[in-house]
PDB file of C-alpha atoms in Angstrom:
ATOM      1  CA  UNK A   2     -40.407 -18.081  -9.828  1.00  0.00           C
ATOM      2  CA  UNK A   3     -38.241 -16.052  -7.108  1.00  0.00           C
ATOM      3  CA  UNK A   4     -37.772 -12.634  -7.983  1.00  0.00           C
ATOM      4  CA  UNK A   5     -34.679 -10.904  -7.505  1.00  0.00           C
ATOM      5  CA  UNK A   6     -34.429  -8.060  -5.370  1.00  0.00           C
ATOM      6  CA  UNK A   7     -33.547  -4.502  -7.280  1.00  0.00           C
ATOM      7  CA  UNK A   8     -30.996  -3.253  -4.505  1.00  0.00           C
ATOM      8  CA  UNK A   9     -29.326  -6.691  -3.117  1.00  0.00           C
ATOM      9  CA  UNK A  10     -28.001  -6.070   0.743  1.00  0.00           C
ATOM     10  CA  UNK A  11     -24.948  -7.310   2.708  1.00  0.00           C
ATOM     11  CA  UNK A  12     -25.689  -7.693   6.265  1.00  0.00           C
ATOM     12  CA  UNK A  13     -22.932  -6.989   8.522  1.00  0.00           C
ATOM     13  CA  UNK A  14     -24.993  -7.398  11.808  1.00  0.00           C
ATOM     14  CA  UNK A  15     -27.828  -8.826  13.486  1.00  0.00           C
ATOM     15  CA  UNK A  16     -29.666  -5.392  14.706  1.00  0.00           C
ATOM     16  CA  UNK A  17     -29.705  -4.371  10.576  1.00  0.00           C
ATOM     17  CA  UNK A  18     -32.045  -7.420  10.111  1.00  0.00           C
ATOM     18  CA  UNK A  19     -33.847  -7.765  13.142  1.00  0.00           C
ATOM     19  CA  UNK A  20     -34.697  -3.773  13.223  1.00  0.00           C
ATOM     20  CA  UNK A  21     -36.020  -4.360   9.861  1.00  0.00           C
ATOM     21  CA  UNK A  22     -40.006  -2.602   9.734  1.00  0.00           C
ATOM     22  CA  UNK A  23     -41.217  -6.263   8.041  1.00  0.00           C
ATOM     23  CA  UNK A  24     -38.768  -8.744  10.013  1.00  0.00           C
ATOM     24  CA  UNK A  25     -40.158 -11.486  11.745  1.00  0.00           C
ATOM     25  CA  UNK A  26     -38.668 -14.300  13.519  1.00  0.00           C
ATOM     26  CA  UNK A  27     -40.637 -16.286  12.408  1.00  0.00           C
ATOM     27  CA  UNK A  28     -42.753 -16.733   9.982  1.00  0.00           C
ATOM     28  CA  UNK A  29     -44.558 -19.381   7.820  1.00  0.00           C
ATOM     29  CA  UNK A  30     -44.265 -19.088   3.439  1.00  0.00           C
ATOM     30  CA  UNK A  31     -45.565 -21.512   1.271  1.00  0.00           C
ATOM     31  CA  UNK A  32     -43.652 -22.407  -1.527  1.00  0.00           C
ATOM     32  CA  UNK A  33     -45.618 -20.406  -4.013  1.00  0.00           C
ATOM     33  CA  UNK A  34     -45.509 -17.334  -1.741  1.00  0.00           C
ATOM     34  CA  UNK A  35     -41.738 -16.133  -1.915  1.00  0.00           C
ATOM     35  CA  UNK A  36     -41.519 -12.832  -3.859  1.00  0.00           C
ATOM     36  CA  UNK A  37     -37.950 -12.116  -3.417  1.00  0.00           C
ATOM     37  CA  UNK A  38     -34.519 -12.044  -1.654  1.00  0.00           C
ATOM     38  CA  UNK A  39     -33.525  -9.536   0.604  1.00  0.00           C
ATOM     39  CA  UNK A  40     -30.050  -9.660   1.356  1.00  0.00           C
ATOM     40  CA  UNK A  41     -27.289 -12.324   2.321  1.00  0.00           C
ATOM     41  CA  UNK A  42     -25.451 -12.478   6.065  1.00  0.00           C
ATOM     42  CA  UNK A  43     -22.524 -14.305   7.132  1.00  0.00           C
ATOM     43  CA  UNK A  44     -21.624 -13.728  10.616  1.00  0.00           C
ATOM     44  CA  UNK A  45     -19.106 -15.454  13.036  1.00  0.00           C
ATOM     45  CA  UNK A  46     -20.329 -18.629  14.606  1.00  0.00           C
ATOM     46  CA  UNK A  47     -20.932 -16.639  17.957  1.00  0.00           C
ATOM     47  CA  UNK A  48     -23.662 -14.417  16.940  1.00  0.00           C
ATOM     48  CA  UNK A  49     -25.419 -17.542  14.725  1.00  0.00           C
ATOM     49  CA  UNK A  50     -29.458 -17.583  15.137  1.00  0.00           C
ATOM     50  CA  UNK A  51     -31.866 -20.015  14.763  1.00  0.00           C
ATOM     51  CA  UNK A  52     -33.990 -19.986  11.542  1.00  0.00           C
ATOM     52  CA  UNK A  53     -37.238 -18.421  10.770  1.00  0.00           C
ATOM     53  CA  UNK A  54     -38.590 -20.043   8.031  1.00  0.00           C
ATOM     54  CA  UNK A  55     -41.109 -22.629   8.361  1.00  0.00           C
ATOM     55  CA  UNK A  56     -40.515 -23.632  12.219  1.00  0.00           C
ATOM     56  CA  UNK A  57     -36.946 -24.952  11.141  1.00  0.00           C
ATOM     57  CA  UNK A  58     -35.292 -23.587  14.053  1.00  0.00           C
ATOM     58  CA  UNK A  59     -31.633 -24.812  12.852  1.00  0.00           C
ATOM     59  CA  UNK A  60     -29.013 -22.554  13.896  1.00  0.00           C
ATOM     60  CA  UNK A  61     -27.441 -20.360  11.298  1.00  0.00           C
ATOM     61  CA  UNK A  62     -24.497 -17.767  11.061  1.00  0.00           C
ATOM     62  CA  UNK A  63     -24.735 -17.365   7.271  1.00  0.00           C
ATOM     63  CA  UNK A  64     -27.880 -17.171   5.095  1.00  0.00           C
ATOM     64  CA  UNK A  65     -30.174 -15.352   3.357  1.00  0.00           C
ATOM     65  CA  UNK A  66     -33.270 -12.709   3.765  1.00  0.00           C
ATOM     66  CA  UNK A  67     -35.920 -13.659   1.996  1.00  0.00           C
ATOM     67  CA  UNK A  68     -38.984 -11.319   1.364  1.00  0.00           C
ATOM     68  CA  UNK A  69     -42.956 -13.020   0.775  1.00  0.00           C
ATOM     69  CA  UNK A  70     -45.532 -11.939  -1.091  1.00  0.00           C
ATOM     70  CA  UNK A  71     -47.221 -10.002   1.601  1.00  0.00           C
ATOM     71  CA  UNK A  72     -43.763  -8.176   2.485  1.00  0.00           C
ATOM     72  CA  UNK A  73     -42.755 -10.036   5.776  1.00  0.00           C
ATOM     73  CA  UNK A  74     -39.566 -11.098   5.974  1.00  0.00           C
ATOM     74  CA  UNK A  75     -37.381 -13.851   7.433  1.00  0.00           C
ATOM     75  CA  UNK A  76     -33.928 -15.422   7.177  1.00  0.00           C
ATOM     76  CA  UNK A  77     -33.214 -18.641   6.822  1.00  0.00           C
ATOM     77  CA  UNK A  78     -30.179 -21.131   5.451  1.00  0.00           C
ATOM     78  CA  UNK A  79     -29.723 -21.790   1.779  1.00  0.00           C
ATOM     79  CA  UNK A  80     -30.452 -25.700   2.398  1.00  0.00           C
ATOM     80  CA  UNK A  81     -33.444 -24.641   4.260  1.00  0.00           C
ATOM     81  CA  UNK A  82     -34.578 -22.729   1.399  1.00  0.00           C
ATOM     82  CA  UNK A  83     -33.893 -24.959  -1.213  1.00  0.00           C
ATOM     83  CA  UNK A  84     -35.734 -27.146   0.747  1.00  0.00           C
ATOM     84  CA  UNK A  85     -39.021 -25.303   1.152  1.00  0.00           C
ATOM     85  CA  UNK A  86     -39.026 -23.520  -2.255  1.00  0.00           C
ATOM     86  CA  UNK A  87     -37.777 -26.344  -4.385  1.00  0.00           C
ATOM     87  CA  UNK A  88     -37.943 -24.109  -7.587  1.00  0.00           C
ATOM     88  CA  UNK A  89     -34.657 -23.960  -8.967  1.00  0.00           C
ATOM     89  CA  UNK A  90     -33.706 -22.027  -5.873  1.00  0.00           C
ATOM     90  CA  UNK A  91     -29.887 -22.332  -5.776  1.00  0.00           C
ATOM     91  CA  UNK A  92     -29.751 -20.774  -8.921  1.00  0.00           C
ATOM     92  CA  UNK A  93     -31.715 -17.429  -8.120  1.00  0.00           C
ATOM     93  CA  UNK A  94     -29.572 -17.149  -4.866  1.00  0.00           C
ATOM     94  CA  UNK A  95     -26.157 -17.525  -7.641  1.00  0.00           C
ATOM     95  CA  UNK A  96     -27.909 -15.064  -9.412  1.00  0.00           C
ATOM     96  CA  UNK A  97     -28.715 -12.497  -6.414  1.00  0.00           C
ATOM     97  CA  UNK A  98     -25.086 -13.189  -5.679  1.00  0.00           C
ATOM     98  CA  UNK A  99     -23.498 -11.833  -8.612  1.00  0.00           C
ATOM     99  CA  UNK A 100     -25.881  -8.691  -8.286  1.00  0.00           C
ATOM    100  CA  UNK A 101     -24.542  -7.723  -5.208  1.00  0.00           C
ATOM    101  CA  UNK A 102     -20.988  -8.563  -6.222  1.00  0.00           C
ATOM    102  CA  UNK A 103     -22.000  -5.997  -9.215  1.00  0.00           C
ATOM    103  CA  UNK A 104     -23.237  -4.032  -6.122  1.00  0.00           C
ATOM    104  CA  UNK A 105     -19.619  -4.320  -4.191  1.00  0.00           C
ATOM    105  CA  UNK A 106     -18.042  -3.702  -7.013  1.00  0.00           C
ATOM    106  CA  UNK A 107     -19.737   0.010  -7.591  1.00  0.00           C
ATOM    107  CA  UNK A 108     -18.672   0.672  -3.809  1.00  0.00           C
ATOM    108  CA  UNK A 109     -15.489  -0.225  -3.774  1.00  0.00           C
ATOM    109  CA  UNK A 110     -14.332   1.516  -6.847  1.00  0.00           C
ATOM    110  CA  UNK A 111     -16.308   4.226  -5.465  1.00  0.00           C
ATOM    111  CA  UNK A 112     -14.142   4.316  -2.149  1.00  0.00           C
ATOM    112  CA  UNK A 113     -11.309   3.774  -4.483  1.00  0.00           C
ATOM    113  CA  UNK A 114     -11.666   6.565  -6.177  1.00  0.00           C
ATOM    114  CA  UNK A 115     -12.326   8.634  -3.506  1.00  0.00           C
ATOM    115  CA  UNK A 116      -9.153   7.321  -1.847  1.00  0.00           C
ATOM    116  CA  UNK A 117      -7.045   7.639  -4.684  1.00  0.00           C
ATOM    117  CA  UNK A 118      -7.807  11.937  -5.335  1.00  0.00           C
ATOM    118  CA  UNK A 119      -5.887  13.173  -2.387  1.00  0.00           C
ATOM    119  CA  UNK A 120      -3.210  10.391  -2.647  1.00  0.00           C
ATOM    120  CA  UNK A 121      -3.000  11.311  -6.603  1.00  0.00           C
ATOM    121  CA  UNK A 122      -2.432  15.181  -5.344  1.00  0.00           C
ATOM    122  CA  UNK A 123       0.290  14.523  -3.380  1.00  0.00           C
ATOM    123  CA  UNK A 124       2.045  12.509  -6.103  1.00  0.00           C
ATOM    124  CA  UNK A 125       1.503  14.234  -8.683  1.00  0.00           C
ATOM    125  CA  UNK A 126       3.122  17.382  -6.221  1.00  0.00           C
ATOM    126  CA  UNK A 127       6.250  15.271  -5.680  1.00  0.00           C
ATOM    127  CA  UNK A 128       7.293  14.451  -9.624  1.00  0.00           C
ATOM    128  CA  UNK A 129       9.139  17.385 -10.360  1.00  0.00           C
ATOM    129  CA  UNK A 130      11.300  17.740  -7.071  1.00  0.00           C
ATOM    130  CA  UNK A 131      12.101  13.921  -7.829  1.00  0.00           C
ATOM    131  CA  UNK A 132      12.789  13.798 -11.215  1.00  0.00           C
ATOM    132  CA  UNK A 133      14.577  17.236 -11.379  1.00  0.00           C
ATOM    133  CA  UNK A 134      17.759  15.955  -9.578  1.00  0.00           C
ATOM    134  CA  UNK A 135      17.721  12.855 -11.493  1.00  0.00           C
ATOM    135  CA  UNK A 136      20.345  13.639 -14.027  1.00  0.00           C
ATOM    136  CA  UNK A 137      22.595  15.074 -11.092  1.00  0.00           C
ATOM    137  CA  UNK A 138      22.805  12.492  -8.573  1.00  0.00           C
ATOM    138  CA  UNK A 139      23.039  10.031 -11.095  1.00  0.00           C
ATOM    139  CA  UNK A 140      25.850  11.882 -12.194  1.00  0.00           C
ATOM    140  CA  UNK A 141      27.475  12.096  -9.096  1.00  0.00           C
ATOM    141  CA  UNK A 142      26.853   8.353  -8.151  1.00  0.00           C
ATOM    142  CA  UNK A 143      28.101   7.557 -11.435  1.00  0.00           C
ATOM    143  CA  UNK A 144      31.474   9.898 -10.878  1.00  0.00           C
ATOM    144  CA  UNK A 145      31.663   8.143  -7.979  1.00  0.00           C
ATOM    145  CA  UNK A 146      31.859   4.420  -9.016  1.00  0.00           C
ATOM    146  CA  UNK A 147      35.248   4.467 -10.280  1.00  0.00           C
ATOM    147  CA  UNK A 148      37.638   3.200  -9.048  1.00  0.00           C
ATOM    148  CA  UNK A 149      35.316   0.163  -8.135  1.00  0.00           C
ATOM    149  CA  UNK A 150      36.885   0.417  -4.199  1.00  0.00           C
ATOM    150  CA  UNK A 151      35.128   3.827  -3.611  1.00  0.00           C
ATOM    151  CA  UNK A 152      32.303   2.783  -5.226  1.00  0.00           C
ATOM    152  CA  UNK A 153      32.151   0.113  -2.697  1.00  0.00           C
ATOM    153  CA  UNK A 154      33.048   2.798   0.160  1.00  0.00           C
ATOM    154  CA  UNK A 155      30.014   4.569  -0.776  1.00  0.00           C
ATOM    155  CA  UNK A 156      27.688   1.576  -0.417  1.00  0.00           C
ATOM    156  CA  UNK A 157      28.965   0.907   3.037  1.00  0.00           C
ATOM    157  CA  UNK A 158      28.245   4.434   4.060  1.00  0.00           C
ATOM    158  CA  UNK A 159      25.023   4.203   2.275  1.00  0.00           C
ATOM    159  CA  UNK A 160      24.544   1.252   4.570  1.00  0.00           C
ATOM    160  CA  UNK A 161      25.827   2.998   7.680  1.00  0.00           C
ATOM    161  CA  UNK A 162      23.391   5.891   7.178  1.00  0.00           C
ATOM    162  CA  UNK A 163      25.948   8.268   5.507  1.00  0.00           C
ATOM    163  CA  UNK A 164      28.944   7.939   8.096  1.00  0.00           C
ATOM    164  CA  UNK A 165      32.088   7.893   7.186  1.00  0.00           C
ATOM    165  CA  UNK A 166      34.673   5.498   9.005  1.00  0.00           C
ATOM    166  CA  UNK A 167      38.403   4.467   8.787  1.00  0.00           C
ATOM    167  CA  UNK A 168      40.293   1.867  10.299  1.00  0.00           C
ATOM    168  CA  UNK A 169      43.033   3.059  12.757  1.00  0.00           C
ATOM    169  CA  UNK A 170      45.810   1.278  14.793  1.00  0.00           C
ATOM    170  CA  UNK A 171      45.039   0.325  18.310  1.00  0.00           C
ATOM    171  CA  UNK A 172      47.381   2.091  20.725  1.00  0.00           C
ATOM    172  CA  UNK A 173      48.605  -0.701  22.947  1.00  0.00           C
ATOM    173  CA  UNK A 174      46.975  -0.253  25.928  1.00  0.00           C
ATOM    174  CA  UNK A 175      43.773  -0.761  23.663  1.00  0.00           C
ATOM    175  CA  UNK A 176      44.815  -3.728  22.131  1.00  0.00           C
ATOM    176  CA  UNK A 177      45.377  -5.460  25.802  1.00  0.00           C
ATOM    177  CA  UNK A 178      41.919  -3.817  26.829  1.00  0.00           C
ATOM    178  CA  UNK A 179      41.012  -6.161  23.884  1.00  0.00           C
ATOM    179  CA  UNK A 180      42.777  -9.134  24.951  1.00  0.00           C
ATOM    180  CA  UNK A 181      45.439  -8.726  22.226  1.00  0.00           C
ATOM    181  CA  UNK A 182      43.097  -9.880  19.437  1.00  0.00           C
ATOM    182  CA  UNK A 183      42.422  -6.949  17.818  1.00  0.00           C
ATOM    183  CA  UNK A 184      45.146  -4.366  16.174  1.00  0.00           C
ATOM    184  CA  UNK A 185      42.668  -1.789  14.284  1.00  0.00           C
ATOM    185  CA  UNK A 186      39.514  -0.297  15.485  1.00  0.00           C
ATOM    186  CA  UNK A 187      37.221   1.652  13.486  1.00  0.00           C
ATOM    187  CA  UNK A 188      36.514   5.221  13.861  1.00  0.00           C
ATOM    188  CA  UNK A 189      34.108   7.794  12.323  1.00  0.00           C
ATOM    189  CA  UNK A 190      35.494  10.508  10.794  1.00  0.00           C
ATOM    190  CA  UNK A 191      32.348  12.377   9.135  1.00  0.00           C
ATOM    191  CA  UNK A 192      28.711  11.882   8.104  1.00  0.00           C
ATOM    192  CA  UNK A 193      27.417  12.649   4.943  1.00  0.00           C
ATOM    193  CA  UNK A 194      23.588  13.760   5.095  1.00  0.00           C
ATOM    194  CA  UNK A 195      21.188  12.731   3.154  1.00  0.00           C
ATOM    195  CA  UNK A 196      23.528  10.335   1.529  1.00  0.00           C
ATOM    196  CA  UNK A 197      20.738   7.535   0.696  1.00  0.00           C
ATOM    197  CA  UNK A 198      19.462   9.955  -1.777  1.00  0.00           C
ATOM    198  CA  UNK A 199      22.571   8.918  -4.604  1.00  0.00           C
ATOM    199  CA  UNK A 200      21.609   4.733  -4.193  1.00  0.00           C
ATOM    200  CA  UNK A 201      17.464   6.018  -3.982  1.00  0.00           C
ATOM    201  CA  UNK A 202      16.911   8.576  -6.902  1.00  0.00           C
ATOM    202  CA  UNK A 203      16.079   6.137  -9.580  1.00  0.00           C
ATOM    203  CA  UNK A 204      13.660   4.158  -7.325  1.00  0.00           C
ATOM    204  CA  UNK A 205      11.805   7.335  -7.067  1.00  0.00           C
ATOM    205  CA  UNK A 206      11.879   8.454  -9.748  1.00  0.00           C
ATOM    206  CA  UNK A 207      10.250   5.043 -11.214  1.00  0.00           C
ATOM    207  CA  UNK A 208       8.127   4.766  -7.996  1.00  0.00           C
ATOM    208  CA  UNK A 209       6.567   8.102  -8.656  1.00  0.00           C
ATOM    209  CA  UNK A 210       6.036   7.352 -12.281  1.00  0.00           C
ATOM    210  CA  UNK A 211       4.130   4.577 -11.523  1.00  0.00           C
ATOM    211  CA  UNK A 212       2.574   5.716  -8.653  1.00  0.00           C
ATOM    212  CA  UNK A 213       0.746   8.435 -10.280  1.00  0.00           C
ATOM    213  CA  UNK A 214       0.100   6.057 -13.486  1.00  0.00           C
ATOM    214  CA  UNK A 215      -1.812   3.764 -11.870  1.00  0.00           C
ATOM    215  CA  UNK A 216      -3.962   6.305  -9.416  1.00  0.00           C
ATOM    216  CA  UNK A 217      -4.903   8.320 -12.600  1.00  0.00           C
ATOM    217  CA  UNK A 218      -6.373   4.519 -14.253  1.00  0.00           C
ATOM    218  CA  UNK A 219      -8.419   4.409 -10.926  1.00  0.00           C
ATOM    219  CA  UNK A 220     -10.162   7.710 -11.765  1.00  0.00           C
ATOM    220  CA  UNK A 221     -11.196   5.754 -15.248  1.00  0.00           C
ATOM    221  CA  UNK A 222     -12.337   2.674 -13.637  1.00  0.00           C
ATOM    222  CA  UNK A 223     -16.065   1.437 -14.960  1.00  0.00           C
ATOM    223  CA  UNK A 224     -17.562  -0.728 -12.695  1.00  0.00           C
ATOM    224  CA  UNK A 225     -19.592  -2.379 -15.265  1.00  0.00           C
ATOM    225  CA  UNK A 226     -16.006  -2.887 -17.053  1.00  0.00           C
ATOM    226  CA  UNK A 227     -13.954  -3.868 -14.500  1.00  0.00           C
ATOM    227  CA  UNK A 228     -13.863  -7.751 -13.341  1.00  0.00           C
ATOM    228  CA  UNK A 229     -12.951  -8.697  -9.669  1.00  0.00           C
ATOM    229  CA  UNK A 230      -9.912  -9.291 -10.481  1.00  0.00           C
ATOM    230  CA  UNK A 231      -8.687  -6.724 -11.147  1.00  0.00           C
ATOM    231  CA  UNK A 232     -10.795  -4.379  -8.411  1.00  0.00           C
ATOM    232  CA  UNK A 233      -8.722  -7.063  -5.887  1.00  0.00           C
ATOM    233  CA  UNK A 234      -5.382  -5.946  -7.848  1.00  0.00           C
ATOM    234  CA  UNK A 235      -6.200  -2.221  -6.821  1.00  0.00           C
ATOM    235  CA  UNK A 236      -7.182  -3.069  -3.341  1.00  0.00           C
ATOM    236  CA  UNK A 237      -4.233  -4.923  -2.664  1.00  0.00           C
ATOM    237  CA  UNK A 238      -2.147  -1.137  -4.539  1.00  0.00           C
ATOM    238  CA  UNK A 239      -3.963   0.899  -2.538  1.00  0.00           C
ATOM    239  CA  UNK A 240      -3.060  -0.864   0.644  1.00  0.00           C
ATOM    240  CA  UNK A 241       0.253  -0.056  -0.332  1.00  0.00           C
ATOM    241  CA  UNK A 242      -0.012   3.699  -1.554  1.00  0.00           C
ATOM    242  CA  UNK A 243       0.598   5.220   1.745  1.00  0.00           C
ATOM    243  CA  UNK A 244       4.492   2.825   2.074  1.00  0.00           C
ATOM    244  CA  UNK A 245       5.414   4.669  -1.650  1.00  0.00           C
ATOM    245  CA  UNK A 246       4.315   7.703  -0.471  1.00  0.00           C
ATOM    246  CA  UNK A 247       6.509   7.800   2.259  1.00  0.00           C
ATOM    247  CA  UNK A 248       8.999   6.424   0.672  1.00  0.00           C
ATOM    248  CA  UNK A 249       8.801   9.291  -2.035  1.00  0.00           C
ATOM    249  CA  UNK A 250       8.763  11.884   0.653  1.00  0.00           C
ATOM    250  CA  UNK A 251      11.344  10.408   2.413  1.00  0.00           C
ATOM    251  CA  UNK A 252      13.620  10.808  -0.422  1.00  0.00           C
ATOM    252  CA  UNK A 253      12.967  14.611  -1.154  1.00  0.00           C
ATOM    253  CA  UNK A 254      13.531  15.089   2.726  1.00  0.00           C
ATOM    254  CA  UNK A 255      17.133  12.959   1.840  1.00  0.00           C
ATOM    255  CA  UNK A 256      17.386  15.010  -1.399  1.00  0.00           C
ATOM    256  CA  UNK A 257      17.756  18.341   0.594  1.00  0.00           C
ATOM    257  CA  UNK A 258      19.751  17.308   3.127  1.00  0.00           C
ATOM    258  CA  UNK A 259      22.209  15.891   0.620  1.00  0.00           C
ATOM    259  CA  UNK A 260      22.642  19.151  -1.287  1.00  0.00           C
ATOM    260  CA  UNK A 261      24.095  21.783   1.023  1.00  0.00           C
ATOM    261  CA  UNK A 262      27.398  23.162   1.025  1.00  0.00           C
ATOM    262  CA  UNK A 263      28.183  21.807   4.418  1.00  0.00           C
ATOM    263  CA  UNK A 264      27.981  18.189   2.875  1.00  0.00           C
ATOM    264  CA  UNK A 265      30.532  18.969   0.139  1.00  0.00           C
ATOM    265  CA  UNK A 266      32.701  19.011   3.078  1.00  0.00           C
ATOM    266  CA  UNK A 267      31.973  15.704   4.258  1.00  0.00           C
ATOM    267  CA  UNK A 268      32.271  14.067   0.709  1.00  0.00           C
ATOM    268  CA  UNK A 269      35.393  15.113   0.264  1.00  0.00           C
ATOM    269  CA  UNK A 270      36.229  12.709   3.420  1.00  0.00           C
ATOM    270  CA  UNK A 271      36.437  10.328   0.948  1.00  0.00           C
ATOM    271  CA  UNK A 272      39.925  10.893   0.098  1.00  0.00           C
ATOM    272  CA  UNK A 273      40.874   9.460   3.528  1.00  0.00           C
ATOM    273  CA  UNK A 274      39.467   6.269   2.808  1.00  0.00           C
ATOM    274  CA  UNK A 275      41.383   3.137   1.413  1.00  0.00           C
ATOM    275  CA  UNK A 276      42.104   3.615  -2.193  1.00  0.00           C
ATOM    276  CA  UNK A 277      40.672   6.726  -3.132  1.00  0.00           C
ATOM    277  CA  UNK A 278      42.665  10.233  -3.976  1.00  0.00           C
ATOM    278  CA  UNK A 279      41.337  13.677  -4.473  1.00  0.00           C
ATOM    279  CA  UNK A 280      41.356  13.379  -8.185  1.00  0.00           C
ATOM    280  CA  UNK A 281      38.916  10.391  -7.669  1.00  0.00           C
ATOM    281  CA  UNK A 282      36.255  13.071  -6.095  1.00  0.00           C
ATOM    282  CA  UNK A 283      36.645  16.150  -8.487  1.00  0.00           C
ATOM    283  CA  UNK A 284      33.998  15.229 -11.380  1.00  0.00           C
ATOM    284  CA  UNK A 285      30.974  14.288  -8.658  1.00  0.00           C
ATOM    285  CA  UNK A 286      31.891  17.468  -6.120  1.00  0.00           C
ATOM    286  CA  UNK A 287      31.779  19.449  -9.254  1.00  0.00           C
ATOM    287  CA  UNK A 288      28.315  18.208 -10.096  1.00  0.00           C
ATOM    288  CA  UNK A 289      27.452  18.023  -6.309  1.00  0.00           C
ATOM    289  CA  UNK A 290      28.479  22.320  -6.355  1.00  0.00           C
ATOM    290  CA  UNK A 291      26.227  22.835  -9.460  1.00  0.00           C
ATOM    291  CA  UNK A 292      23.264  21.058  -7.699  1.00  0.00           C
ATOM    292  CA  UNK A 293      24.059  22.712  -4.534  1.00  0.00           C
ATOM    293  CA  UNK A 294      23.609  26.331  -5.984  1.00  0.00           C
ATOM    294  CA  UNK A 295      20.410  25.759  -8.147  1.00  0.00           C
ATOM    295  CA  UNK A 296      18.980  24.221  -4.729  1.00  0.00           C
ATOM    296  CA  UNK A 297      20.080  27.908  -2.703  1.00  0.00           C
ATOM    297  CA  UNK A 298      18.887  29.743  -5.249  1.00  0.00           C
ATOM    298  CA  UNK A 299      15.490  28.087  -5.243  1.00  0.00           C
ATOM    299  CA  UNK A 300      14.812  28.101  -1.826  1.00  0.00           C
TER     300      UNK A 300
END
């Protein structure tokens, strides 16, 4: 019967077996002399080595360590050991498999959570400044949606990184310097900072939400509770905390260079544009003033 090693090993390199106090070569077990297995490898094809069991001699990039009864040690393939220890031997090497899965499994969620306490931190840091000028810029994009042409204004310029452009005649030496095909050209008038921060606030505010949600059930992960399915699921979310963070970051920087007084200035640009009057601007620089103050009186 092969016994199962206690602590199952994943090789990552030839010098961690070969420096081994007990490795040989080679060496020589009988089939009624294997005590246990040691640890699995699976290299690239490059670094392959011949195996040491029984004068086999096959070359090998992936296998298995196997221990004998008088603690030498070896590696060999899994058909070679099936071969020379016949006793349901696939089976034990499933079963030392899924011990050092359980084995991965306590590391990663260890690295996990280890990961996840300075990127929960920061989050958790960045909630209030992104949900506490929710309500206002989702007043003031929602001011600014009627008529329906400014709202689509302020897409473009959310587009064109906040500036502000209006169509003017060409004079006519600049229509021949364009070969006559062209009567308008476009010219920028303003820039509104920060202006990404009225299309981004609910995505943050969301983003954030979930963000912190989901490093919080990483702190709770069991390993003996959690399959590998769903350790994969927060590998693949951690991967991707560091793109939200910046993202929320981002839009704080956006936030507070959206809400000066300076800005209000640029908004009210708007007015030149196609289609829009004054009157179209007054509820959203009203809300845009309120938000304004409460930000200089914080800071």
């Amino acid at each position: 019967m092969v016994n199962l090693s206690k602590s199952p090993i994943r090789f990552l390199y030839k010098d961690e077996i070969s420096k081994r106090a007990n490795y040989q070569s080679e060496l020589n077990v009988e089939p009624d002399q294997l005590s246990h297995i040691v640890g699995i490898f699976n290299f690239d094809r490059p670094n392959s080595f011949r195996c040491g069991l029984n004068n086999c001699r096959q070359e090998h990039w992936n296998g298995i360590i196997i221990a004998a009864k008088n603690g030498l040690e070896t590696h060999c393939g899994l058909d070679c050991g099936a071969r020379e220890f016949p006793e349901d031997f696939k089976s034990k090497h499933a079963l030392f498999k899924n011990a050092l899965r359980r084995v991965d499994s306590i590391r990663t969620i260890s690295d996990l959570k280890e990961n996840s306490v300075n990127f929960l931190k920061e989050a958790e840091s960045m909630i209030e400044p992104i949900n506490s000028v929710y309500r206002g810029l989702q007043s003031i994009r929602k001011q600014l949606r009627t008529p329906a042409i400014l709202s689509k204004h302020v897409d473009d310029i959310c587009r064109a990184g906040g500036i502000i452009s209006i169509s003017v005649a060409m004079t006519e030496n600049e229509r021949e310097a364009s070969g006559g095909k062209q009567k308008f050209r476009t010219e920028s008038i303003g820039k509104i900072q920060g202006v990404t921060a009225i299309r981004d606030f609910a995505k943050a505010s969301v983003g954030i939400g979930n963000l912190t949600h989901e490093l919080r059930k990483i702190q709770s992960l069991r390993p003996e509770k959690t399959p590998a399915r769903v350790i994969n699921q927060y590998i693949r979310f951690n991967n991707s905390v560091k793109g939200d963070l910046d993202f929320a970051r981002s839009f704080i920087a956006e936030t507070d260079r959206f809400l000066t007084f300076e800005n209000s200035q640029e908004i009210k640009k708007l007015a030149l544009l196609d289609g829009v009057r004054e009157s179209h601007l007054t509820g959203a620089l009203k809300e845009f003033d309120v938000m304004a103050r409460r930000r200089e009186a914080r800071s």
